[in-house]
GROMACS .gro file of C-alpha atoms in nm:
model
  405
    1MET     CA    1   8.794   6.696   2.247
    2LEU     CA    2   8.584   7.036   2.414
    3PRO     CA    3   8.755   7.348   2.286
    4ARG     CA    4   9.011   7.484   2.536
    5ARG     CA    5   8.887   7.838   2.670
    6HIS     CA    6   9.119   8.083   2.762
    7HIS     CA    7   9.080   8.062   3.117
    8GLU     CA    8   9.117   7.754   3.353
    9LEU     CA    9   8.910   7.614   3.628
   10PRO     CA   10   9.066   7.442   3.919
   11PRO     CA   11   9.016   7.055   3.966
   12THR     CA   12   8.968   7.135   4.337
   13ALA     CA   13   8.771   7.448   4.529
   14GLY     CA   14   9.009   7.618   4.713
   15LEU     CA   15   8.942   7.945   4.931
   16PRO     CA   16   9.092   8.287   4.726
   17LEU     CA   17   9.341   8.477   4.923
   18LYS     CA   18   9.178   8.890   4.918
   19LEU     CA   19   9.486   9.165   4.907
   20THR     CA   20   9.430   9.236   5.280
   21ASP     CA   21   9.461   8.866   5.391
   22LEU     CA   22   9.811   8.959   5.293
   23ARG     CA   23   9.864   9.233   5.567
   24PRO     CA   24  10.076   9.150   5.877
   25GLY     CA   25   9.872   9.052   6.210
   26ARG     CA   26   9.796   8.807   6.477
   27ALA     CA   27   9.970   8.439   6.433
   28THR     CA   28   9.628   8.256   6.552
   29LEU     CA   29   9.567   8.040   6.286
   30ALA     CA   30   9.544   7.691   6.466
   31ALA     CA   31   9.352   7.876   6.760
   32ASP     CA   32   9.113   8.016   6.505
   33ILE     CA   33   9.055   7.701   6.331
   34ALA     CA   34   9.016   7.505   6.658
   35ALA     CA   35   8.758   7.757   6.755
   36GLN     CA   36   8.573   7.714   6.448
   37LEU     CA   37   8.581   7.329   6.462
   38GLY     CA   38   8.512   7.315   6.802
   39THR     CA   39   8.808   7.087   6.832
   40PRO     CA   40   9.125   7.048   7.130
   41PRO     CA   41   9.417   7.292   7.062
   42LEU     CA   42   9.544   7.218   6.737
   43GLN     CA   43   9.917   7.236   6.649
   44LEU     CA   44  10.025   7.389   6.304
   45THR     CA   45  10.272   7.194   6.109
   46CYS     CA   46  10.453   7.281   5.744
   47SER     CA   47  10.184   7.045   5.570
   48GLY     CA   48   9.974   6.773   5.633
   49THR     CA   49  10.256   6.478   5.578
   50ALA     CA   50  10.425   6.683   5.826
   51ALA     CA   51  10.164   6.663   6.098
   52LEU     CA   52  10.167   6.298   5.993
   53LEU     CA   53  10.552   6.254   6.021
   54ILE     CA   54  10.531   6.417   6.369
   55ALA     CA   55  10.232   6.201   6.476
   56LEU     CA   56  10.424   5.861   6.376
   57ALA     CA   57  10.779   5.981   6.538
   58THR     CA   58  10.581   6.023   6.890
   59LEU     CA   59  10.371   5.723   6.853
   60ARG     CA   60  10.716   5.505   6.755
   61GLU     CA   61  10.866   5.674   7.072
   62ARG     CA   62  10.564   5.532   7.300
   63GLN     CA   63  10.566   5.178   7.132
   64PRO     CA   64  10.923   5.106   6.937
   65ALA     CA   65  10.851   4.763   6.927
   66ARG     CA   66  10.567   4.835   6.672
   67ARG     CA   67  10.671   4.907   6.324
   68ARG     CA   68  10.388   4.891   6.087
   69VAL     CA   69  10.153   5.119   5.957
   70VAL     CA   70   9.808   5.024   5.783
   71MET     CA   71   9.655   5.242   5.525
   72PRO     CA   72   9.420   5.208   5.236
   73ALA     CA   73   9.615   5.103   4.906
   74TYR     CA   74   9.467   5.375   4.706
   75THR     CA   75   9.552   5.748   4.901
   76CYS     CA   76   9.793   5.965   4.869
   77PRO     CA   77  10.174   5.851   4.784
   78LEU     CA   78  10.309   6.126   5.037
   79VAL     CA   79  10.146   5.892   5.304
   80PRO     CA   80  10.359   5.608   5.250
   81LEU     CA   81  10.662   5.803   5.201
   82ALA     CA   82  10.592   5.963   5.537
   83VAL     CA   83  10.562   5.640   5.709
   84HIS     CA   84  10.902   5.539   5.526
   85GLN     CA   85  11.085   5.881   5.663
   86ALA     CA   86  10.980   5.790   6.012
   87GLY     CA   87  11.154   5.473   5.986
   88LEU     CA   88  10.847   5.257   5.983
   89GLU     CA   89  10.682   4.999   5.742
   90PRO     CA   90  10.393   5.082   5.524
   91VAL     CA   91  10.120   4.802   5.490
   92LEU     CA   92   9.841   4.834   5.221
   93CYS     CA   93   9.484   4.757   5.270
   94ASP     CA   94   9.258   4.678   4.981
   95LEU     CA   95   8.928   4.888   4.934
   96ARG     CA   96   8.590   4.778   4.977
   97PHE     CA   97   8.470   4.714   4.595
   98GLY     CA   98   8.378   5.065   4.466
   99HIS     CA   99   8.432   5.294   4.762
  100TYR     CA  100   8.707   5.469   4.913
  101ASP     CA  101   8.707   5.259   5.296
  102MET     CA  102   8.929   5.042   5.369
  103ASP     CA  103   8.783   4.659   5.297
  104PRO     CA  104   8.707   4.500   5.665
  105ASP     CA  105   8.811   4.181   5.606
  106ALA     CA  106   9.136   4.309   5.451
  107LEU     CA  107   9.173   4.519   5.729
  108ARG     CA  108   9.161   4.293   5.993
  109ALA     CA  109   9.421   4.048   5.773
  110ALA     CA  110   9.658   4.362   5.801
  111CYS     CA  111   9.673   4.443   6.148
  112ASP     CA  112   9.843   4.209   6.433
  113GLU     CA  113  10.087   4.286   6.714
  114ARG     CA  114  10.305   4.436   6.508
  115THR     CA  115  10.096   4.742   6.421
  116LEU     CA  116  10.143   5.085   6.537
  117ALA     CA  117   9.872   5.241   6.375
  118ILE     CA  118   9.585   5.231   6.140
  119LEU     CA  119   9.493   5.553   5.904
  120PRO     CA  120   9.150   5.573   5.795
  121THR     CA  121   9.100   5.854   5.514
  122HIS     CA  122   8.832   6.094   5.441
  123LEU     CA  123   8.932   6.102   5.106
  124ALA     CA  124   8.805   6.390   4.883
  125GLY     CA  125   8.620   6.555   5.160
  126ARG     CA  126   8.405   6.216   5.206
  127VAL     CA  127   8.353   6.088   5.550
  128ALA     CA  128   8.545   5.765   5.594
  129ASP     CA  129   8.418   5.473   5.821
  130VAL     CA  130   8.675   5.544   6.150
  131ASP     CA  131   8.458   5.276   6.363
  132ASP     CA  132   8.603   4.953   6.200
  133ALA     CA  133   8.953   5.094   6.209
  134LEU     CA  134   8.881   5.157   6.597
  135ALA     CA  135   8.741   4.817   6.664
  136VAL     CA  136   9.011   4.646   6.453
  137ALA     CA  137   9.302   4.887   6.657
  138ASN     CA  138   9.148   4.827   6.998
  139ASN     CA  139   9.182   4.440   6.936
  140VAL     CA  140   9.542   4.476   6.821
  141GLY     CA  141   9.662   4.750   7.076
  142ALA     CA  142   9.737   5.012   6.737
  143TYR     CA  143   9.668   5.363   6.742
  144VAL     CA  144   9.411   5.536   6.502
  145ILE     CA  145   9.517   5.788   6.318
  146GLU     CA  146   9.269   5.998   6.100
  147ASP     CA  147   9.384   6.152   5.761
  148ALA     CA  148   9.151   6.423   5.710
  149ALA     CA  149   9.410   6.580   5.456
  150GLN     CA  150   9.120   6.659   5.204
  151ALA     CA  151   8.846   6.696   5.446
  152LEU     CA  152   8.886   7.026   5.684
  153GLY     CA  153   8.540   7.131   5.796
  154ALA     CA  154   8.379   6.767   5.718
  155ARG     CA  155   8.151   6.650   6.045
  156ARG     CA  156   8.073   6.307   6.171
  157ASP     CA  157   7.745   6.331   6.424
  158GLY     CA  158   7.818   6.697   6.444
  159SER     CA  159   8.144   6.683   6.585
  160SER     CA  160   8.481   6.737   6.351
  161VAL     CA  161   8.652   6.465   6.155
  162GLY     CA  162   8.991   6.395   6.318
  163LEU     CA  163   8.866   6.353   6.659
  164ALA     CA  164   8.718   5.979   6.699
  165GLY     CA  165   9.065   5.819   6.670
  166ASP     CA  166   9.388   5.933   6.884
  167LEU     CA  167   9.507   6.193   6.645
  168GLY     CA  168   9.399   6.332   6.343
  169PHE     CA  169   9.534   6.575   6.073
  170PHE     CA  170   9.420   6.792   5.785
  171SER     CA  171   9.608   6.997   5.480
  172LEU     CA  172   9.619   7.367   5.443
  173ALA     CA  173   9.806   7.279   5.079
  174ALA     CA  174   9.732   7.481   4.778
  175GLY     CA  175   9.341   7.400   4.647
  176LYS     CA  176   9.248   7.218   4.987
  177GLY     CA  177   8.988   7.480   5.085
  178LEU     CA  178   9.192   7.708   5.339
  179SER     CA  179   9.579   7.746   5.246
  180ILE     CA  180   9.871   7.890   5.343
  181TYR     CA  181  10.013   7.724   5.027
  182GLU     CA  182  10.193   7.459   5.257
  183GLY     CA  183  10.066   7.419   5.573
  184GLY     CA  184   9.883   7.117   5.811
  185LEU     CA  185   9.697   7.121   6.140
  186LEU     CA  186   9.732   6.817   6.400
  187ALA     CA  187   9.465   6.702   6.643
  188ALA     CA  188   9.502   6.508   6.968
  189ARG     CA  189   9.232   6.453   7.239
  190ASP     CA  190   9.478   6.351   7.488
  191PRO     CA  191   9.651   6.641   7.682
  192ASP     CA  192   9.929   6.439   7.719
  193LEU     CA  193   9.973   6.325   7.366
  194ARG     CA  194   9.925   6.698   7.255
  195GLU     CA  195  10.233   6.783   7.462
  196ARG     CA  196  10.476   6.527   7.309
  197LEU     CA  197  10.369   6.589   6.969
  198ALA     CA  198  10.477   6.965   7.053
  199ARG     CA  199  10.796   6.839   7.204
  200THR     CA  200  10.879   6.600   6.882
  201ALA     CA  201  10.762   6.888   6.632
  202ALA     CA  202  11.030   7.122   6.804
  203ARG     CA  203  11.279   6.835   6.790
  204ILE     CA  204  11.217   6.747   6.428
  205ALA     CA  205  11.049   7.041   6.267
  206PRO     CA  206  11.259   7.353   6.362
  207TYR     CA  207  11.227   7.710   6.197
  208GLN     CA  208  11.395   7.736   5.885
  209LEU     CA  209  11.423   8.072   5.719
  210GLY     CA  210  11.506   7.934   5.358
  211TRP     CA  211  11.195   7.707   5.380
  212GLU     CA  212  10.995   7.994   5.490
  213LEU     CA  213  11.117   8.246   5.246
  214ARG     CA  214  11.048   7.990   5.002
  215ARG     CA  215  10.703   7.905   5.123
  216SER     CA  216  10.582   8.277   5.148
  217VAL     CA  217  10.694   8.363   4.787
  218GLU     CA  218  10.488   8.083   4.695
  219LEU     CA  219  10.226   8.193   4.885
  220LEU     CA  220  10.212   8.505   4.722
  221GLY     CA  221  10.208   8.320   4.382
  222TYR     CA  222   9.892   8.158   4.519
  223ALA     CA  223   9.739   8.470   4.617
  224ALA     CA  224   9.798   8.617   4.263
  225LEU     CA  225   9.718   8.300   4.034
  226TYR     CA  226   9.430   8.149   4.202
  227ARG     CA  227   9.214   8.268   3.958
  228PRO     CA  228   9.062   8.147   3.603
  229ARG     CA  229   9.347   8.310   3.422
  230GLY     CA  230   9.616   8.297   3.643
  231LEU     CA  231   9.525   7.896   3.645
  232ARG     CA  232   9.593   7.886   3.315
  233LEU     CA  233   9.965   7.971   3.371
  234ALA     CA  234  10.010   7.814   3.714
  235TYR     CA  235   9.815   7.486   3.652
  236GLY     CA  236   9.672   7.445   3.320
  237ASP     CA  237   9.960   7.488   3.095
  238PRO     CA  238  10.177   7.256   3.322
  239LEU     CA  239   9.888   7.011   3.298
  240ARG     CA  240   9.903   6.963   2.921
  241ARG     CA  241  10.295   6.975   2.871
  242ALA     CA  242  10.269   6.651   3.102
  243LEU     CA  243   9.991   6.476   2.920
  244ARG     CA  244  10.185   6.541   2.580
  245ASP     CA  245  10.451   6.422   2.712
  246GLY     CA  246  10.264   6.089   2.845
  247ASP     CA  247  10.343   6.147   3.215
  248PRO     CA  248   9.982   6.153   3.391
  249VAL     CA  249  10.160   6.119   3.730
  250ALA     CA  250  10.337   6.462   3.690
  251ALA     CA  251  10.029   6.590   3.547
  252VAL     CA  252   9.833   6.563   3.852
  253GLY     CA  253  10.174   6.615   4.072
  254ASP     CA  254  10.178   6.239   4.218
  255ASP     CA  255  10.525   6.280   4.196
  256PHE     CA  256  10.723   6.337   4.528
  257SER     CA  257  11.073   6.278   4.660
  258LEU     CA  258  11.253   6.204   5.004
  259PRO     CA  259  11.355   6.382   5.228
  260LEU     CA  260  11.021   6.546   5.283
  261PRO     CA  261  11.037   6.898   5.435
  262LEU     CA  262  10.989   6.955   5.795
  263HIS     CA  263  11.026   7.294   5.956
  264ALA     CA  264  10.820   7.530   6.161
  265VAL     CA  265  10.589   7.809   6.018
  266GLY     CA  266  10.651   8.152   6.043
  267ARG     CA  267  10.444   8.450   6.167
  268TRP     CA  268  10.320   8.597   5.860
  269ARG     CA  269  10.204   8.329   5.666
  270GLN     CA  270  10.004   8.232   5.993
  271ALA     CA  271   9.865   8.561   5.998
  272VAL     CA  272   9.762   8.552   5.631
  273GLY     CA  273   9.585   8.220   5.704
  274ALA     CA  274   9.414   8.374   6.016
  275HIS     CA  275   9.256   8.660   5.824
  276ALA     CA  276   9.135   8.410   5.539
  277ALA     CA  277   9.028   8.177   5.812
  278ARG     CA  278   8.706   8.418   5.903
  279ARG     CA  279   8.553   8.319   5.553
  280LEU     CA  280   8.611   7.953   5.566
  281PRO     CA  281   8.271   7.861   5.723
  282ALA     CA  282   8.089   8.067   5.458
  283PHE     CA  283   8.313   7.911   5.174
  284ILE     CA  284   8.238   7.596   5.314
  285GLU     CA  285   7.882   7.624   5.288
  286GLN     CA  286   7.858   7.775   4.969
  287CYS     CA  287   8.072   7.463   4.842
  288THR     CA  288   7.782   7.238   4.982
  289ALA     CA  289   7.560   7.460   4.825
  290ARG     CA  290   7.706   7.444   4.481
  291ALA     CA  291   7.762   7.065   4.524
  292GLN     CA  292   7.399   6.992   4.616
  293ARG     CA  293   7.277   7.175   4.340
  294HIS     CA  294   7.471   6.952   4.115
  295LEU     CA  295   7.454   6.598   4.272
  296PRO     CA  296   7.113   6.507   4.096
  297ARG     CA  297   7.232   6.574   3.772
  298LEU     CA  298   7.546   6.351   3.842
  299ARG     CA  299   7.386   6.099   4.017
  300ALA     CA  300   7.138   6.056   3.715
  301LEU     CA  301   7.444   5.965   3.455
  302PRO     CA  302   7.366   5.562   3.366
  303GLY     CA  303   7.623   5.338   3.551
  304VAL     CA  304   7.833   5.631   3.729
  305THR     CA  305   7.848   5.610   4.103
  306VAL     CA  306   7.919   5.939   4.292
  307LEU     CA  307   8.072   5.940   4.626
  308ASP     CA  308   7.919   6.068   4.907
  309ASP     CA  309   7.889   6.060   5.284
  310PRO     CA  310   7.742   5.755   5.517
  311ALA     CA  311   7.467   5.886   5.757
  312GLY     CA  312   7.498   6.115   6.027
  313ALA     CA  313   7.814   6.294   5.837
  314HIS     CA  314   7.869   6.594   5.658
  315GLY     CA  315   8.153   6.605   5.441
  316THR     CA  316   8.335   6.913   5.240
  317TRP     CA  317   8.282   6.937   4.855
  318PRO     CA  318   8.610   7.043   4.711
  319PHE     CA  319   8.531   6.838   4.411
  320PHE     CA  320   8.312   6.575   4.323
  321PHE     CA  321   8.471   6.198   4.296
  322LEU     CA  322   8.290   5.975   4.046
  323LEU     CA  323   8.340   5.650   3.974
  324LEU     CA  324   8.277   5.545   3.600
  325PRO     CA  325   8.127   5.149   3.457
  326ASP     CA  326   8.451   5.069   3.321
  327GLN     CA  327   8.826   5.242   3.223
  328ARG     CA  328   8.750   5.253   2.911
  329ARG     CA  329   8.481   5.491   2.931
  330ARG     CA  330   8.654   5.675   3.215
  331ASP     CA  331   8.940   5.703   2.981
  332ALA     CA  332   8.734   5.854   2.666
  333ALA     CA  333   8.571   6.114   2.888
  334LEU     CA  334   8.919   6.221   3.027
  335ASP     CA  335   9.024   6.247   2.648
  336GLN     CA  336   8.799   6.501   2.606
  337LEU     CA  337   8.768   6.666   2.951
  338TRP     CA  338   9.109   6.661   3.108
  339GLN     CA  339   9.241   6.925   2.909
  340ALA     CA  340   8.983   7.120   2.831
  341GLY     CA  341   9.001   7.390   3.106
  342LEU     CA  342   8.716   7.263   3.267
  343GLY     CA  343   8.840   7.120   3.631
  344VAL     CA  344   8.827   6.767   3.546
  345SER     CA  345   9.087   6.578   3.648
  346ARG     CA  346   9.226   6.248   3.857
  347LEU     CA  347   9.299   6.232   4.210
  348PHE     CA  348   9.558   6.003   4.239
  349ILE     CA  349   9.695   5.823   3.935
  350HIS     CA  350   9.741   5.453   4.038
  351SER     CA  351   9.708   5.249   4.370
  352LEU     CA  352  10.034   5.276   4.562
  353PRO     CA  353  10.195   4.947   4.457
  354ASP     CA  354  10.167   5.040   4.106
  355TYR     CA  355  10.383   5.407   4.145
  356ALA     CA  356  10.754   5.311   3.995
  357TYR     CA  357  10.908   5.560   4.234
  358LEU     CA  358  10.721   5.344   4.530
  359ALA     CA  359  10.903   5.024   4.512
  360GLY     CA  360  11.090   4.920   4.772
  361ILE     CA  361  10.912   5.165   4.999
  362VAL     CA  362  10.571   4.990   4.974
  363PRO     CA  363  10.533   4.604   4.943
  364ALA     CA  364  10.409   4.440   4.585
  365CYS     CA  365  10.071   4.290   4.661
  366ASP     CA  366   9.761   4.233   4.498
  367VAL     CA  367   9.504   4.512   4.580
  368PRO     CA  368   9.243   4.471   4.300
  369ASN     CA  369   8.971   4.684   4.445
  370ALA     CA  370   9.229   4.978   4.463
  371ARG     CA  371   9.339   4.926   4.127
  372ASP     CA  372   8.993   4.923   4.011
  373PHE     CA  373   8.910   5.227   4.167
  374ALA     CA  374   9.177   5.389   4.001
  375ALA     CA  375   9.104   5.290   3.706
  376ARG     CA  376   8.710   5.414   3.663
  377SER     CA  377   8.752   5.720   3.876
  378LEU     CA  378   8.755   6.086   3.782
  379THR     CA  379   8.719   6.434   3.963
  380ILE     CA  380   8.519   6.718   3.875
  381GLY     CA  381   8.611   7.066   4.029
  382ASN     CA  382   8.366   7.222   4.264
  383GLY     CA  383   8.500   7.603   4.281
  384GLU     CA  384   8.315   7.930   4.259
  385TRP     CA  385   8.390   7.962   3.924
  386MET     CA  386   8.220   7.660   3.769
  387GLY     CA  387   7.929   7.828   3.560
  388GLU     CA  388   7.626   7.663   3.466
  389ARG     CA  389   7.752   7.630   3.125
  390ASP     CA  390   8.037   7.458   3.219
  391PHE     CA  391   7.868   7.210   3.392
  392ASP     CA  392   7.640   7.110   3.140
  393GLY     CA  393   7.926   7.067   2.893
  394ILE     CA  394   8.084   6.815   3.140
  395CYS     CA  395   7.761   6.632   3.211
  396ARG     CA  396   7.670   6.602   2.813
  397THR     CA  397   8.026   6.494   2.720
  398LEU     CA  398   8.017   6.231   3.000
  399MET     CA  399   7.630   6.109   2.899
  400ALA     CA  400   7.761   6.086   2.518
  401VAL     CA  401   8.056   5.876   2.639
  402LEU     CA  402   7.825   5.650   2.882
  403SER     CA  403   7.592   5.599   2.594
  404GLN     CA  404   7.908   5.413   2.398
  405SER     CA  405   7.839   5.044   2.355
   0.00000   0.00000   0.00000
C-alpha cells in the first residue's frame, strides 16, 4: 500500500466555495444555471433524488395505471428508493457488457404497457444513449426521465443533457461540481408539465425550517473542509474506519434509508449557489482540460477500459471511470490505492440486487453484466489538487497490478 499522506484528495471534482460565496444575495440559482446551459426554466429541489420523486409523482398522476419504472441495474441505490417512495415498482435492466448504458435487448424485454418511465443514466459525467430509450418509450407509451445527476454541464449535439427526454434532473450534492451541499434541478421541455411539476413540489416538498438549518450548517462545513487537509477529516478518516470495519458500502456512502427528505431550498443557500455558479463554466473547462491531459496515459494501461462519451457528446469529468480486466486485479489495485488519500475509490459497490437493504424493494434478478461492471470498476478523482506526482503514483501502481499474471 502506498504511504498515506497528511492531506486527502477528493474522489470527485467539486467546485470549492469561496468566502465571498457565503454572503447573502439574490436567490437566482435555478435561473442562472438555466441561462448557462441554455435550457428551459429549471426547478430547484432539495436533492437530485427529490427531483426524481417530484417527477415520478407528477407522471403517476398523469398515468395512474402504469406502475413500473425501468432503470439500469447498476446505478445509485437512491434511484430505486425514490421509485419505491413514490409508490411505484423498480424494474432493473442489465447493462451492455463493459458499458454503463442499458442493454438494448434487455431494455425492450423490460418494457411494456405497464411501464411509466425509463431512466437512461449519464453516469460519472459520461453521456448515455438516450435515443434507444426514446425509441422504446415511444413504442410502449412511456416517459423518458434522464438521470443526469452526475452530469451537470454535459452536452449532446451541442445541447445540455436532460432535454432529449420528457424530463431530466441534475444533482447539486457535495462533490458533484456545483454544490449547495444537497440540491437538485429538474428540467422539462413542456410548459404544461413544468407547471404540474411545480404544483407537485409545492404539495409534497414544502419549506421546513429544521431541514434548511441542517443543510445550511452542512454547507458551511463543506465550504470549510472541501480542501485537501479538511477532506482528511471529513472524508478520508471515515472512509478508512468503514474499510477497517469491513463495510465498503458505508465507505462510499451507499447506505441510505427511507423516507427520503423532501423540502424546499431556502434563499441563503440559493444565493450561495448563485454566487458560485458564476465560476461553473470555467470549472468544467478546467476539469475537461485536466482529463484530456491524463486520458492518454490511462488509455495506455494494458487491458483497461476508460469510459468515454459517444460521438457528438461532451461529458463532464468529475472523475475517471475505469474497468480493469478482472475483479482480482481491481481489488489488488484498491488494496494499495483506496486508503492512500489519492482520490481513488469505487462509485457504487454493488449492482442493485446485491444491496442487502434493498431486498423487497428491487427484484432479485440475474444481471450478469451489471455485476461484472461493479466487480471490475474503480474511479480516480479529477480534482484541481491532483498533482503530476499523485497521478504518476496511481498509474505506476495500476501498471504493476496489471502486470501480475
